[in-house]
CSV table of C-alpha atoms and ligand atoms in Angstrom, one decimal:
chain,number,residue,atom,x,y,z
A,1,UNK,CA,14.1,-104.4,25.2
A,2,UNK,CA,16.0,-107.2,23.5
A,3,UNK,CA,18.9,-106.9,21.1
A,4,UNK,CA,18.7,-105.4,17.7
A,5,UNK,CA,16.6,-107.2,15.1
A,6,UNK,CA,17.7,-105.1,12.2
A,7,UNK,CA,16.7,-101.8,11.0
A,8,UNK,CA,13.5,-100.0,9.9
A,9,UNK,CA,13.6,-96.7,8.1
A,10,UNK,CA,10.6,-94.5,8.8
A,11,UNK,CA,9.8,-91.7,6.5
A,12,UNK,CA,7.6,-89.1,8.3
A,13,UNK,CA,9.0,-90.2,11.6
A,14,UNK,CA,8.1,-86.8,13.2
A,15,UNK,CA,4.4,-87.2,12.4
A,16,UNK,CA,1.7,-89.1,14.3
A,17,UNK,CA,1.9,-92.4,12.4
A,18,UNK,CA,5.7,-92.1,12.1
A,19,UNK,CA,6.1,-91.6,15.9
A,20,UNK,CA,3.8,-94.6,16.6
A,21,UNK,CA,5.6,-96.8,14.2
A,22,UNK,CA,9.0,-95.7,15.6
A,23,UNK,CA,7.8,-96.5,19.2
A,24,UNK,CA,6.3,-99.9,18.1
A,25,UNK,CA,9.5,-100.8,16.2
A,26,UNK,CA,11.7,-99.9,19.1
A,27,UNK,CA,9.5,-101.8,21.5
A,28,UNK,CA,10.2,-104.9,19.4
A,29,UNK,CA,13.9,-104.4,19.3
A,30,UNK,CA,14.4,-102.8,15.8
A,31,UNK,CA,16.9,-100.0,15.2
A,32,UNK,CA,15.0,-97.1,13.6
A,33,UNK,CA,16.3,-94.6,11.1
A,34,UNK,CA,13.9,-91.7,11.6
A,35,UNK,CA,13.7,-89.6,8.4
A,36,UNK,CA,12.4,-86.0,8.7
A,37,UNK,CA,13.0,-83.0,6.6
A,38,UNK,CA,14.6,-80.9,9.3
A,39,UNK,CA,16.2,-82.8,12.2
A,40,UNK,CA,16.5,-79.5,14.2
A,41,UNK,CA,12.7,-79.5,14.6
A,42,UNK,CA,12.7,-82.9,16.2
A,43,UNK,CA,15.2,-83.1,19.0
A,44,UNK,CA,12.9,-85.4,21.0
A,45,UNK,CA,13.1,-88.2,18.4
A,46,UNK,CA,16.8,-89.0,19.0
A,47,UNK,CA,16.4,-91.6,21.7
A,48,UNK,CA,18.3,-94.9,22.2
A,49,UNK,CA,18.1,-96.9,19.0
A,50,UNK,CA,16.8,-94.1,16.9
A,51,UNK,CA,19.0,-92.3,14.4
A,52,UNK,CA,17.4,-89.1,13.1
A,53,UNK,CA,18.4,-88.2,9.5
A,54,UNK,CA,17.4,-85.5,7.0
A,55,UNK,CA,15.5,-86.8,4.0
A,56,UNK,CA,12.8,-86.1,1.5
A,57,UNK,CA,10.5,-88.9,0.5
A,58,UNK,CA,9.8,-87.4,-2.9
A,59,UNK,CA,13.5,-87.4,-3.9
A,60,UNK,CA,14.9,-90.7,-5.0
A,61,UNK,CA,18.5,-89.8,-4.3
A,62,UNK,CA,17.6,-88.7,-0.8
A,63,UNK,CA,15.7,-92.0,-0.2
A,64,UNK,CA,18.7,-94.0,-1.5
A,65,UNK,CA,21.0,-92.0,0.7
A,66,UNK,CA,19.2,-92.8,4.0
A,67,UNK,CA,18.1,-96.4,3.6
A,68,UNK,CA,21.2,-98.4,3.2
A,69,UNK,CA,21.2,-101.3,5.7
A,70,UNK,CA,17.6,-101.4,7.0
A,71,UNK,CA,15.4,-104.4,6.2
A,72,UNK,CA,12.3,-102.4,5.5
A,73,UNK,CA,10.9,-98.9,5.0
A,74,UNK,CA,7.7,-97.3,6.2
A,75,UNK,CA,6.0,-94.5,4.3
A,76,UNK,CA,4.2,-92.5,6.9
A,77,UNK,CA,4.4,-89.2,5.2
A,78,UNK,CA,1.7,-86.7,4.6
A,79,UNK,CA,2.7,-83.6,2.7
A,80,UNK,CA,1.9,-81.4,5.7
A,81,UNK,CA,3.7,-80.9,9.0
A,82,UNK,CA,0.4,-81.2,10.8
A,83,UNK,CA,-3.3,-81.7,10.2
A,84,UNK,CA,-4.5,-78.1,10.3
A,85,UNK,CA,-3.1,-76.7,7.0
A,86,UNK,CA,-5.3,-76.1,4.0
A,87,UNK,CA,-5.0,-78.0,0.7
A,88,UNK,CA,-4.5,-75.0,-1.6
A,89,UNK,CA,-0.8,-75.6,-2.0
A,90,UNK,CA,-1.0,-79.4,-2.3
A,91,UNK,CA,1.0,-80.9,-5.1
A,92,UNK,CA,-1.4,-83.4,-6.7
A,93,UNK,CA,1.6,-85.5,-7.7
A,94,UNK,CA,3.0,-85.6,-4.2
A,95,UNK,CA,2.2,-89.3,-3.5
A,96,UNK,CA,3.2,-90.3,-7.0
A,97,UNK,CA,6.6,-88.7,-6.6
A,98,UNK,CA,6.9,-90.4,-3.2
A,99,UNK,CA,6.0,-93.8,-4.7
A,100,UNK,CA,8.6,-93.4,-7.5
A,101,UNK,CA,11.3,-92.2,-5.1
A,102,UNK,CA,10.7,-94.9,-2.6
A,103,UNK,CA,10.5,-97.8,-5.1
A,104,UNK,CA,13.5,-96.5,-7.0
A,105,UNK,CA,15.6,-95.7,-3.9
A,106,UNK,CA,14.8,-98.9,-2.1
A,107,UNK,CA,15.4,-101.1,-5.1
A,108,UNK,CA,18.7,-99.4,-5.7
A,109,UNK,CA,19.9,-100.1,-2.1
A,110,UNK,CA,18.5,-103.6,-1.7
A,111,UNK,CA,15.7,-102.8,0.7
A,112,UNK,CA,13.0,-105.3,-0.3
A,113,UNK,CA,10.0,-104.3,1.9
A,114,UNK,CA,7.9,-101.2,1.9
A,115,UNK,CA,4.9,-100.6,4.1
A,116,UNK,CA,2.9,-97.5,3.2
A,117,UNK,CA,0.0,-96.0,5.0
A,118,UNK,CA,-3.1,-95.2,2.9
A,119,UNK,CA,-6.2,-93.0,3.2
A,120,UNK,CA,-9.6,-94.4,4.0
A,121,UNK,CA,-11.3,-92.0,1.6
A,122,UNK,CA,-10.5,-94.2,-1.4
A,123,UNK,CA,-12.1,-97.3,0.1
A,124,UNK,CA,-15.5,-98.1,-1.3
A,125,UNK,CA,-18.7,-97.2,0.6
A,126,UNK,CA,-21.9,-99.1,0.8
A,127,UNK,CA,-23.1,-97.9,-2.6
A,128,UNK,CA,-19.9,-99.1,-4.2
A,129,UNK,CA,-18.4,-95.6,-4.7
A,130,UNK,CA,-15.2,-94.4,-3.3
A,131,UNK,CA,-15.9,-92.6,-0.1
A,132,UNK,CA,-14.3,-89.4,-1.4
A,133,UNK,CA,-16.9,-89.3,-4.2
A,134,UNK,CA,-19.7,-89.0,-1.8
A,135,UNK,CA,-19.9,-85.4,-0.6
A,136,UNK,CA,-22.2,-86.5,2.2
A,137,UNK,CA,-19.5,-88.7,3.6
A,138,UNK,CA,-16.4,-86.8,2.7
A,139,UNK,CA,-15.8,-83.0,2.6
A,140,UNK,CA,-15.4,-81.8,-0.9
A,141,UNK,CA,-12.6,-79.5,0.0
A,142,UNK,CA,-10.4,-82.4,1.1
A,143,UNK,CA,-11.1,-84.4,-2.1
A,144,UNK,CA,-7.9,-83.1,-3.8
A,145,UNK,CA,-5.9,-84.7,-1.0
A,146,UNK,CA,-7.8,-88.0,-1.4
A,147,UNK,CA,-7.2,-87.9,-5.2
A,148,UNK,CA,-3.5,-87.3,-4.6
A,149,UNK,CA,-3.3,-90.2,-2.2
A,150,UNK,CA,-5.2,-92.4,-4.7
A,151,UNK,CA,-2.8,-91.5,-7.5
A,152,UNK,CA,0.1,-92.7,-5.3
A,153,UNK,CA,-1.7,-96.0,-4.7
A,154,UNK,CA,-2.2,-96.4,-8.4
A,155,UNK,CA,1.5,-95.8,-8.9
A,156,UNK,CA,2.3,-98.6,-6.4
A,157,UNK,CA,-0.1,-100.9,-8.2
A,158,UNK,CA,1.6,-100.2,-11.6
A,159,UNK,CA,4.8,-101.5,-10.0
A,160,UNK,CA,4.5,-105.2,-10.7
A,161,UNK,CA,7.9,-106.5,-11.6
A,162,UNK,CA,10.3,-104.6,-9.4
A,163,UNK,CA,12.3,-105.8,-6.5
A,164,UNK,CA,10.4,-104.0,-3.8
A,165,UNK,CA,7.5,-106.0,-2.1
A,166,UNK,CA,5.1,-103.2,-1.1
A,167,UNK,CA,1.9,-103.2,0.9
A,168,UNK,CA,-0.4,-100.3,1.7
A,169,UNK,CA,-2.3,-100.4,5.0
A,170,UNK,CA,-5.3,-98.2,4.8
A,171,UNK,CA,-7.0,-97.1,8.0
A,172,UNK,CA,-10.8,-97.7,7.6
A,173,UNK,CA,-12.7,-95.2,9.7
A,174,UNK,CA,-11.4,-92.7,12.2
A,175,UNK,CA,-7.7,-92.8,13.0
A,176,UNK,CA,-7.4,-91.8,16.6
A,177,UNK,CA,-4.4,-89.9,17.9
A,178,UNK,CA,-3.6,-90.9,21.5
A,179,UNK,CA,-5.9,-93.9,21.2
A,180,UNK,CA,-5.1,-97.0,23.2
A,181,UNK,CA,-2.8,-99.7,21.9
A,182,UNK,CA,-4.9,-102.9,22.0
A,183,UNK,CA,-2.4,-104.8,20.0
A,184,UNK,CA,-5.2,-106.1,17.8
A,185,UNK,CA,-6.7,-105.1,14.5
A,186,UNK,CA,-8.8,-106.5,11.7
A,187,UNK,CA,-7.8,-106.7,8.1
A,188,UNK,CA,-10.3,-106.1,5.3
A,189,UNK,CA,-10.4,-105.4,1.6
A,190,UNK,CA,-11.5,-102.5,-0.6
A,191,UNK,CA,-14.8,-101.9,1.1
A,192,UNK,CA,-15.4,-99.9,4.3
A,193,UNK,CA,-16.4,-102.3,7.0
A,194,UNK,CA,-19.9,-102.4,8.4
A,195,UNK,CA,-20.0,-101.0,11.9
A,196,UNK,CA,-18.3,-98.2,13.7
A,197,UNK,CA,-14.7,-98.6,12.5
A,198,UNK,CA,-11.8,-96.9,14.1
A,199,UNK,CA,-8.1,-97.4,14.7
A,200,UNK,CA,-5.6,-96.0,17.1
A,201,UNK,CA,-2.3,-94.8,15.6
A,202,UNK,CA,-0.7,-97.3,18.1
A,203,UNK,CA,-2.6,-100.2,16.6
A,204,UNK,CA,-1.9,-99.0,13.1
A,205,UNK,CA,1.8,-99.2,14.1
A,206,UNK,CA,1.3,-102.7,15.3
A,207,UNK,CA,-0.1,-103.7,11.9
A,208,UNK,CA,2.8,-101.9,10.1
A,209,UNK,CA,5.5,-103.7,12.1
A,210,UNK,CA,3.6,-107.0,11.8
A,211,UNK,CA,3.8,-106.6,8.0
A,212,UNK,CA,7.6,-106.1,8.3
A,213,UNK,CA,8.2,-108.9,10.7
A,214,UNK,CA,6.0,-111.5,9.0
A,215,UNK,CA,4.9,-110.2,5.6
A,216,UNK,CA,1.4,-111.5,4.8
A,217,UNK,CA,0.2,-109.2,2.1
A,218,UNK,CA,2.2,-108.5,-1.1
A,219,UNK,CA,1.8,-105.8,-3.7
A,220,UNK,CA,-1.7,-104.9,-2.6
A,221,UNK,CA,-3.5,-102.7,-0.3
A,222,UNK,CA,-5.8,-103.7,2.5
A,223,UNK,CA,-7.8,-101.9,5.1
A,224,UNK,CA,-7.0,-102.1,8.7
A,225,UNK,CA,-9.4,-101.3,11.5
A,226,UNK,CA,-11.1,-102.2,14.8
A,227,UNK,CA,-14.8,-102.0,15.6
A,228,UNK,CA,-16.1,-100.0,18.5
A,229,UNK,CA,-18.2,-103.1,19.3
A,230,UNK,CA,-15.1,-105.3,19.6
A,231,UNK,CA,-14.9,-106.6,23.1
A,232,UNK,CA,-11.3,-107.6,23.2
A,233,UNK,CA,-11.6,-111.1,22.1
A,234,UNK,CA,-11.7,-112.6,18.6
A,235,UNK,CA,-9.8,-109.8,17.0
A,236,UNK,CA,-6.9,-110.0,14.6
A,237,UNK,CA,-8.5,-112.2,11.9
A,238,UNK,CA,-9.3,-111.2,8.3
A,239,UNK,CA,-12.6,-109.4,7.9
A,240,UNK,CA,-12.8,-110.3,4.2
B,301,NAP,N1,-8.4,-92.4,8.4
B,301,NAP,C1,-7.4,-92.3,7.5
B,301,NAP,O1,-7.4,-92.9,6.4
B,301,NAP,C2,-6.1,-91.5,7.8
B,301,NAP,C3,-6.2,-90.5,8.9
B,301,NAP,C4,-5.0,-89.8,9.1
B,301,NAP,C5,-3.9,-89.9,8.3
B,301,NAP,N2,-3.9,-90.9,7.3
B,301,NAP,C6,-2.7,-91.0,6.5
B,301,NAP,O2,-1.7,-91.6,7.3
B,301,NAP,C7,-0.4,-91.1,6.8
B,301,NAP,C8,0.4,-90.5,8.0
B,301,NAP,O3,-0.4,-89.4,8.5
B,301,NAP,P1,-0.1,-88.7,9.9
B,301,NAP,O4,-1.5,-88.4,10.5
B,301,NAP,O5,0.9,-89.4,10.6
B,301,NAP,O6,0.5,-87.3,9.3
B,301,NAP,P2,1.3,-86.1,10.1
B,301,NAP,O7,1.1,-86.3,11.5
B,301,NAP,O8,0.8,-84.9,9.4
B,301,NAP,O9,2.8,-86.4,9.7
B,301,NAP,C9,3.2,-86.4,8.4
B,301,NAP,C10,4.7,-86.2,8.4
B,301,NAP,O10,5.2,-86.2,7.0
B,301,NAP,C11,6.4,-85.4,7.0
B,301,NAP,N3,6.7,-85.0,5.6
B,301,NAP,C12,6.0,-84.1,4.9
B,301,NAP,N4,6.6,-84.0,3.7
B,301,NAP,C13,7.7,-84.8,3.7
B,301,NAP,C14,8.7,-85.1,2.7
B,301,NAP,N5,8.7,-84.6,1.5
B,301,NAP,N6,9.6,-86.0,3.0
B,301,NAP,C15,9.7,-86.6,4.3
B,301,NAP,N7,8.7,-86.4,5.2
B,301,NAP,C16,7.8,-85.5,4.9
B,301,NAP,C17,6.1,-84.2,8.0
B,301,NAP,O11,7.3,-83.9,8.6
B,301,NAP,P3,8.1,-82.6,8.3
B,301,NAP,O12,7.2,-81.5,7.9
B,301,NAP,O13,8.9,-82.3,9.5
B,301,NAP,O14,9.0,-83.0,7.2
B,301,NAP,C18,5.1,-84.8,9.0
B,301,NAP,O15,5.8,-85.1,10.2
B,301,NAP,C19,-0.7,-90.1,5.7
B,301,NAP,O16,-0.6,-90.8,4.5
B,301,NAP,C20,-2.1,-89.7,6.0
B,301,NAP,O17,-2.8,-89.3,4.8
B,301,NAP,C21,-5.0,-91.6,7.1
């Protein structure tokens, strides 16, 4: 591992995406500030180059308190501590509050780049409808979560003139925990790609850190994926 290349603050660092981003960032020589709500629950996160701090992504003061110094922030938060919980207690404003707190807190502390992770359910299917509006493609009971995610994306989109250059990377298709890091990914637009799309958390992390290292998309959201048919060559270009 080389010398420090600056700092990245990861919100949701104890989660699946947060851990993958932290590992990818450390692998490329960045210092990581790992934000979790209760550091005592994550003793394993505190390795060389990773500082674990307490923070709440929905609280602007908390965001501003933990981000001083880093060059970029990553929003890898889901309002749950794991995937198995129900959606009955979901705050429909969760992702809106997170967007407001992040944009406000980062701007106040001079952090100019935010990479957020989106949800594939608000990409458009073959019939032009958001996937979440097709009960055949997306379970109705999870729709409130997709709506909450979409509200957060809309909040980011409303933020046009502020100092924070945000991008949302939306996994298109299955996001695979423990999946292999190929180091490659395709970038698409608002539509679900044709074919069997998937992405490992590790490759999502590659895309996240790429967008910090060499920002290519600004104040927009894109989809990120690989195709099962990909053979290992010709990946990494834009899929349209
Ligand atoms: N195919 C897809 O489109 C797809 C699939 C999966 C996930 N995703 C999205 O990817 C993102 C990351 O998901 P994931 O699978 O990594 O989630 P995860 O494993 O459930 O981790 C989410 C983390 O967020 C943290 N968190 C919750 N509330 C917080 C708050 N107020 N402040 C700070 N941290 C908080 C939790 O930690 P504590 O409880 O310890 O605070 C948890 O570790 C989410 O936006 C999710 O919806 C997309």
